[in-house]
Amino acid sequence: MSEIAVRLKDVLAASDAYRQTVARLVGLGVPETTILVHLLHAGPRRPSTLARRVGVTPASVTAQLDRLELAGHVVRRSNPRDRRSVLVDLTDQGRDLAGRLFALFDRDVATGVGDADPATTAELGRILEHLSRRLDERARDTHAIAADLEESGRR
Amino acid sequence: MSEIAVRLKDVLAASDAYRQTVARLVGLGVPETTILVHLLHAGPRRPSTLARRVGVTPASVTAQLDRLELAGHVVRRSNPRDRRSVLVDLTDQGRDLAGRLFALFDRDVATGVGDADPATTAELGRILEHLSRRLDERARDTHAIAADLEESGRR
DNA sequence: GATCTTTACTTCGATCGCCGAGATATCAGG
DNA sequence: CCTGATATCTCGGCGATCGAAGTAAAGATC
């Protein structure tokens, strides 16, 4: 199983450089591009939700949304259900950019995955889905992670 | 195939938050922890190599290595083959920390992957390896990426 | 329905990290 | 040697991020 973790670590490192290059090309930061593509698939979202997803504080997301809104990629709409909160949505221009960003990524992933048979591909999708959920929930449980880090030290 | 790209995008976003949480716990930045774990598996490496891998400039890596060296996690040794360059290596302390960081990640990945059969797991490893190579080489070819982004726009 | 607590986002001040450009040292080739 | 290329570091400046405080609205309690 450790095999997977090693490979995945390499994918993450490579992704860092990849996303950095792409973000620079479109004149945005890496978190901003992440937000754009996420909105494309998930629909309108609240700032705090985006903050958790990207792993930064709400204050930082405010600044990132300011930049995205200034560039005309997103709009902030008030949420009729809860007027404390805000819903961030893509503009047509933002949707176009997000679509291009994802299409680029999609093609590179397809090239990287190569010619796997459909059954394996489906299984791979299922595994990745589990994995993202696991990492996502772990990222929020600071105490548990701290404990596990300690435990590794004593092992 | 697009299925995989969507799932992988989610994994990357979740990883951002995950790595941020872990890095904060050990008092380092995300790039620093990436460097530590990479050195653990790859052995001594040169600063410029690390820079490409993490997707930052050599100047930034200098600062990151300064911090890691000050904390006692790595040492800079002169390279006998080429005295212009430097070889960065883990100290015992750094190796211990990197080992813990990877062990934590490894366990979370194993949990996320779940009980896939060995054949699928092996195939997954192979695919991830291809993928990391593909993303890695793409990240360096700015011109090609720019062209592909344009092309997506005209589609 | 008045008050208190919680939640959501933003603003502000300050710090930190990153980048680009220039400096230094070394290598490789003619 | 001398020149051009390579590897790293230093420095100055900019931009992003954070923590904390501020504003506003929703929900809970009595």
Coordinates of C-alpha atoms (C1' of nucleotides) in Angstrom, one line a residue:
Chain A
M1 CA 0.0 0.0 0.0
S2 CA 3.0 2.2 0.7
E3 CA 3.6 2.0 -3.0
I4 CA 0.5 4.1 -3.7
A5 CA 1.5 6.7 -1.1
V6 CA 4.9 7.2 -2.7
R7 CA 3.4 7.6 -6.2
L8 CA 0.8 9.9 -4.9
K9 CA 3.3 12.1 -3.2
D10 CA 5.1 12.4 -6.5
V11 CA 1.9 13.4 -8.2
L12 CA 1.3 16.0 -5.6
A13 CA 4.8 17.5 -6.0
A14 CA 4.4 17.5 -9.8
S15 CA 1.0 19.1 -9.5
D16 CA 2.5 21.9 -7.5
A17 CA 4.8 22.9 -10.3
Y18 CA 2.1 22.3 -12.9
R19 CA -0.5 24.4 -11.2
Q20 CA 2.1 27.1 -10.6
T21 CA 2.9 27.3 -14.3
V22 CA -0.7 27.4 -15.4
A23 CA -1.7 30.0 -12.8
R24 CA 1.1 32.3 -13.8
L25 CA 0.1 32.0 -17.5
V26 CA -3.4 33.3 -16.8
G27 CA -2.2 35.9 -14.4
L28 CA -3.7 34.5 -11.2
G29 CA -2.5 32.7 -8.1
V30 CA -2.8 29.0 -7.6
P31 CA -5.6 29.3 -5.0
E32 CA -7.6 31.5 -7.4
T33 CA -7.4 28.9 -10.2
T34 CA -8.4 26.2 -7.8
I35 CA -11.4 28.2 -6.8
L36 CA -12.5 28.8 -10.4
V37 CA -12.4 25.2 -11.3
H38 CA -14.1 24.2 -8.2
L39 CA -17.0 26.6 -8.8
L40 CA -17.3 25.2 -12.3
H41 CA -18.1 21.7 -11.0
A42 CA -19.8 22.5 -7.7
G43 CA -21.9 25.6 -8.6
P44 CA -22.2 28.7 -6.4
R45 CA -20.5 28.3 -3.1
R46 CA -19.9 30.4 0.0
P47 CA -16.6 32.0 0.8
S48 CA -16.1 30.0 4.0
T49 CA -16.7 26.7 2.1
L50 CA -14.1 27.7 -0.4
A51 CA -11.7 28.6 2.4
R52 CA -11.9 25.1 3.9
R53 CA -11.4 23.6 0.5
V54 CA -8.3 25.5 -0.4
G55 CA -6.8 25.3 3.1
V56 CA -6.6 29.0 3.8
T57 CA -8.3 31.4 6.2
P58 CA -11.6 33.2 5.3
A59 CA -9.7 36.5 5.4
S60 CA -7.4 35.3 2.5
V61 CA -10.4 34.1 0.5
T62 CA -11.9 37.5 0.8
A63 CA -8.8 38.9 -0.9
Q64 CA -8.7 36.2 -3.5
L65 CA -12.4 36.8 -4.4
D66 CA -11.7 40.5 -4.6
R67 CA -9.1 39.8 -7.2
L68 CA -11.3 37.4 -9.1
E69 CA -14.2 39.8 -9.0
L70 CA -12.1 42.7 -10.1
A71 CA -10.9 40.6 -13.1
G72 CA -14.5 39.8 -13.9
H73 CA -14.4 36.1 -13.3
V74 CA -16.8 35.8 -10.4
V75 CA -19.6 37.8 -8.8
R76 CA -20.8 37.9 -5.2
R77 CA -24.5 37.5 -4.8
S78 CA -26.4 37.8 -1.6
N79 CA -27.9 34.6 -0.3
P80 CA -31.7 35.0 0.1
R81 CA -31.8 32.2 2.6
D82 CA -29.2 33.7 4.9
R83 CA -28.3 37.3 4.4
R84 CA -25.2 37.0 6.5
S85 CA -23.6 34.9 3.9
V86 CA -22.6 35.4 0.3
L87 CA -22.8 33.2 -2.7
V88 CA -19.9 33.3 -5.1
D89 CA -20.7 32.4 -8.7
L90 CA -18.9 32.3 -12.0
T91 CA -19.5 35.0 -14.7
D92 CA -19.7 33.8 -18.3
Q93 CA -16.1 35.0 -18.6
G94 CA -15.1 33.1 -15.5
R95 CA -16.9 30.0 -16.7
D96 CA -15.0 30.1 -20.0
L97 CA -11.7 30.5 -18.2
A98 CA -12.4 27.7 -15.7
G99 CA -13.5 25.5 -18.6
R100 CA -10.2 26.0 -20.4
L101 CA -8.2 25.4 -17.2
F102 CA -10.0 22.1 -16.6
A103 CA -9.9 21.0 -20.2
L104 CA -6.1 21.5 -20.2
F105 CA -5.8 19.5 -17.0
D106 CA -8.2 16.9 -18.3
R107 CA -6.1 16.3 -21.4
D108 CA -2.9 16.0 -19.5
V109 CA -4.4 13.6 -17.0
A110 CA -5.8 11.5 -19.9
T111 CA -2.3 11.4 -21.4
G112 CA -0.8 10.5 -18.1
V113 CA -3.3 7.8 -17.4
G114 CA -2.9 6.2 -20.8
D115 CA -4.8 3.2 -22.1
A116 CA -6.2 1.7 -19.0
D117 CA -9.2 -0.5 -19.5
P118 CA -12.7 0.8 -18.5
A119 CA -13.0 -1.4 -15.5
T120 CA -9.8 -0.3 -14.0
T121 CA -10.5 3.3 -14.8
A122 CA -13.9 3.1 -13.0
E123 CA -12.2 1.5 -10.0
L124 CA -9.6 4.2 -10.0
G125 CA -12.2 6.9 -10.0
R126 CA -13.9 5.2 -7.0
I127 CA -10.6 5.0 -5.1
L128 CA -9.7 8.6 -5.8
E129 CA -13.1 9.7 -4.6
H130 CA -12.7 7.9 -1.3
L131 CA -9.2 9.3 -1.0
S132 CA -10.3 12.9 -1.4
R133 CA -13.0 12.5 1.2
R134 CA -10.6 11.0 3.6
L135 CA -8.0 13.7 3.2
D136 CA -10.6 16.4 3.3
E137 CA -12.0 15.2 6.6
R138 CA -8.6 14.6 8.1
A139 CA -7.4 18.1 7.2
R140 CA -10.0 19.6 9.5
D141 CA -9.2 17.4 12.5
T142 CA -6.0 19.0 13.7
H143 CA -6.0 17.2 17.0
A144 CA -6.2 13.7 15.5
I145 CA -3.4 14.5 13.1
A146 CA -1.2 15.9 15.9
A147 CA -1.8 12.7 17.9
D148 CA -0.9 10.5 15.0
L149 CA 2.2 12.4 14.3
E150 CA 3.3 11.8 17.9
E151 CA 2.5 8.1 17.7
S152 CA 4.7 7.8 14.6
G153 CA 7.5 9.2 16.7
R154 CA 7.3 6.5 19.3
R155 CA 6.9 3.6 16.9
Chain B
M1 CA -11.6 9.7 -18.8
S2 CA -12.8 13.0 -17.6
E3 CA -14.1 11.2 -14.6
I4 CA -10.5 10.7 -13.4
A5 CA -9.6 14.3 -13.9
V6 CA -12.5 15.4 -11.8
R7 CA -11.7 13.1 -9.0
L8 CA -8.0 13.9 -9.2
K9 CA -8.8 17.6 -9.0
D10 CA -10.7 16.9 -5.8
V11 CA -7.8 15.0 -4.4
L12 CA -5.5 17.9 -5.1
A13 CA -7.7 20.4 -3.5
A14 CA -8.1 18.2 -0.4
S15 CA -4.4 17.7 -0.3
D16 CA -3.9 21.4 -0.2
A17 CA -5.8 21.7 3.0
Y18 CA -4.3 18.5 4.4
R19 CA -0.7 19.5 3.8
Q20 CA -1.4 23.0 5.1
T21 CA -2.6 21.5 8.4
V22 CA 0.3 19.1 8.7
A23 CA 2.9 21.7 7.9
R24 CA 1.5 24.1 10.5
L25 CA 1.6 21.4 13.1
V26 CA 5.4 20.9 12.7
G27 CA 6.1 24.6 12.4
L28 CA 7.1 24.6 8.7
G29 CA 5.7 25.8 5.4
V30 CA 4.1 23.4 2.9
P31 CA 7.1 23.6 0.5
E32 CA 9.5 22.7 3.3
T33 CA 7.6 19.6 4.2
T34 CA 7.5 18.6 0.6
I35 CA 11.3 19.0 0.3
L36 CA 11.8 16.9 3.5
V37 CA 9.8 14.0 2.3
H38 CA 11.3 14.2 -1.2
L39 CA 14.8 14.0 0.3
L40 CA 13.8 11.0 2.3
H41 CA 12.9 9.0 -0.8
A42 CA 15.3 10.5 -3.4
G43 CA 18.5 11.0 -1.3
P44 CA 20.7 14.1 -1.5
R45 CA 19.6 16.6 -4.1
R46 CA 20.7 19.9 -5.4
P47 CA 18.8 23.1 -4.6
S48 CA 17.9 23.8 -8.2
T49 CA 16.5 20.3 -8.6
L50 CA 14.3 20.8 -5.5
A51 CA 13.2 24.2 -6.9
R52 CA 11.9 22.6 -10.1
R53 CA 10.2 19.9 -8.2
V54 CA 8.3 22.2 -5.8
G55 CA 7.6 24.7 -8.5
V56 CA 9.3 27.7 -7.0
T57 CA 12.4 29.7 -8.0
P58 CA 15.9 28.8 -6.8
A59 CA 15.9 32.0 -4.8
S60 CA 12.9 30.8 -2.8
V61 CA 14.5 27.4 -2.2
T62 CA 17.6 29.1 -0.8
A63 CA 15.3 30.7 1.9
Q64 CA 13.5 27.4 2.5
L65 CA 16.8 25.6 3.0
D66 CA 18.0 28.3 5.3
R67 CA 15.0 27.7 7.5
L68 CA 15.3 23.9 7.3
E69 CA 19.1 24.1 8.1
L70 CA 18.5 26.5 11.0
A71 CA 16.0 24.0 12.4
G72 CA 18.5 21.2 12.1
H73 CA 16.6 19.2 9.6
V74 CA 19.0 19.3 6.7
V75 CA 22.7 20.1 5.9
R76 CA 24.3 21.6 2.9
R77 CA 27.4 19.7 1.8
S78 CA 29.6 20.8 -1.0
N79 CA 29.5 18.6 -4.1
P80 CA 33.0 17.2 -4.8
R81 CA 32.1 16.7 -8.5
D82 CA 31.0 20.3 -9.0
R83 CA 32.0 22.9 -6.5
R84 CA 29.6 25.4 -7.8
S85 CA 26.7 23.3 -6.6
V86 CA 25.5 22.1 -3.2
L87 CA 24.1 18.8 -2.1
V88 CA 21.3 19.0 0.4
D89 CA 20.9 16.0 2.7
L90 CA 18.8 15.1 5.7
T91 CA 20.2 15.1 9.2
D92 CA 19.2 12.2 11.5
Q93 CA 16.6 14.6 13.0
G94 CA 15.4 15.6 9.6
R95 CA 15.1 11.9 8.6
D96 CA 13.1 11.2 11.6
L97 CA 10.7 14.1 11.0
A98 CA 10.4 13.2 7.3
G99 CA 9.7 9.6 8.2
R100 CA 6.9 10.6 10.5
L101 CA 5.4 12.9 7.9
F102 CA 5.4 10.2 5.3
A103 CA 4.1 7.6 7.7
L104 CA 1.1 9.8 8.6
F105 CA 0.4 10.4 4.9
D106 CA 0.8 6.7 4.1
R107 CA -1.7 5.7 6.7
D108 CA -4.2 8.2 5.5
V109 CA -3.8 7.2 1.9
A110 CA -4.2 3.5 2.9
T111 CA -7.4 4.3 4.7
G112 CA -8.6 6.4 1.8
V113 CA -7.8 3.7 -0.8
G114 CA -9.5 1.0 1.3
D115 CA -9.6 -2.6 0.4
A116 CA -8.8 -2.7 -3.3
D117 CA -7.5 -5.9 -4.6
P118 CA -3.8 -6.2 -5.3
A119 CA -4.1 -6.2 -9.1
T120 CA -6.0 -2.9 -9.1
T121 CA -3.6 -1.4 -6.6
A122 CA -0.7 -2.3 -8.7
E123 CA -2.4 -0.8 -11.8
L124 CA -3.2 2.3 -9.8
G125 CA 0.5 2.6 -8.9
R126 CA 1.5 2.3 -12.5
I127 CA -1.0 4.9 -13.6
L128 CA 0.0 7.4 -10.9
E129 CA 3.7 7.0 -11.9
H130 CA 2.9 7.8 -15.5
L131 CA 0.8 10.7 -14.4
S132 CA 3.4 12.3 -12.2
R133 CA 5.9 12.1 -15.0
R134 CA 3.5 13.6 -17.4
L135 CA 2.6 16.6 -15.1
D136 CA 6.3 17.1 -14.3
E137 CA 7.4 17.4 -17.8
R138 CA 4.4 19.5 -18.8
A139 CA 5.1 22.0 -15.9
R140 CA 8.4 22.9 -17.5
D141 CA 7.1 23.5 -21.0
T142 CA 5.4 26.8 -20.5
H143 CA 5.1 27.5 -24.3
A144 CA 3.3 24.2 -24.9
I145 CA 0.8 24.9 -22.1
A146 CA 0.2 28.4 -23.3
A147 CA -0.6 27.1 -26.8
D148 CA -3.0 24.4 -25.4
L149 CA -4.8 27.0 -23.3
E150 CA -5.4 29.1 -26.4
E151 CA -6.6 26.1 -28.3
S152 CA -9.2 25.3 -25.7
G153 CA -10.5 28.8 -26.1
R154 CA -11.2 28.4 -29.8
R155 CA -12.9 25.1 -29.4
Chain C
dG1 C1' -39.9 40.0 21.5
dA2 C1' -35.6 41.4 24.0
dT3 C1' -31.3 39.7 24.8
dC4 C1' -27.4 36.7 24.2
dT5 C1' -24.7 33.6 21.6
dT6 C1' -23.2 31.9 17.4
dT7 C1' -22.2 32.3 12.6
dA8 C1' -20.5 34.7 8.3
dC9 C1' -17.9 37.8 6.1
dT10 C1' -14.9 41.8 5.8
dT11 C1' -11.4 45.2 7.2
dC12 C1' -7.1 46.4 9.1
dG13 C1' -2.3 46.2 10.6
dA14 C1' 1.7 43.6 10.5
dT15 C1' 4.4 39.9 9.1
dC16 C1' 6.3 36.6 6.1
dG17 C1' 7.5 34.5 1.8
dC18 C1' 8.4 34.9 -2.9
dC19 C1' 10.2 36.8 -7.0
dG20 C1' 13.6 39.3 -10.2
dA21 C1' 17.9 41.1 -10.8
dG22 C1' 22.6 41.4 -9.7
dA23 C1' 26.8 39.4 -7.5
dT24 C1' 30.1 35.6 -6.8
dA25 C1' 32.3 31.3 -7.7
dT26 C1' 33.1 27.4 -10.6
dC27 C1' 33.2 24.7 -14.8
dA28 C1' 33.8 23.8 -19.8
dG29 C1' 35.7 24.9 -24.3
dG30 C1' 38.6 27.1 -27.5
Chain D
dC1 C1' 43.9 32.4 -20.2
dC2 C1' 39.5 34.1 -21.7
dT3 C1' 34.7 33.7 -22.6
dG4 C1' 30.3 32.0 -21.9
dA5 C1' 27.4 29.1 -19.3
dT6 C1' 25.9 27.2 -14.9
dA7 C1' 24.8 27.1 -9.7
dT8 C1' 23.8 29.4 -5.8
dC9 C1' 23.3 33.2 -2.9
dT10 C1' 22.1 38.2 -1.6
dC11 C1' 19.3 42.0 -1.6
dG12 C1' 15.3 45.1 -2.3
dG13 C1' 10.6 45.4 -3.1
dC14 C1' 6.2 43.7 -3.7
dG15 C1' 2.2 40.9 -2.7
dA16 C1' -0.2 37.4 -0.2
dT17 C1' -1.4 35.6 4.1
dC18 C1' -2.6 35.7 8.8
dG19 C1' -4.8 37.0 13.5
dA20 C1' -7.8 40.0 15.6
dA21 C1' -11.3 43.2 15.7
dG22 C1' -15.6 45.0 13.5
dT23 C1' -20.3 44.6 11.4
dA24 C1' -24.3 42.3 10.5
dA25 C1' -27.7 38.7 10.6
dA26 C1' -29.6 34.4 12.2
dG27 C1' -31.0 31.3 16.0
dA28 C1' -31.8 30.3 20.9
dT29 C1' -33.6 31.1 25.4
dC30 C1' -36.7 32.8 28.5

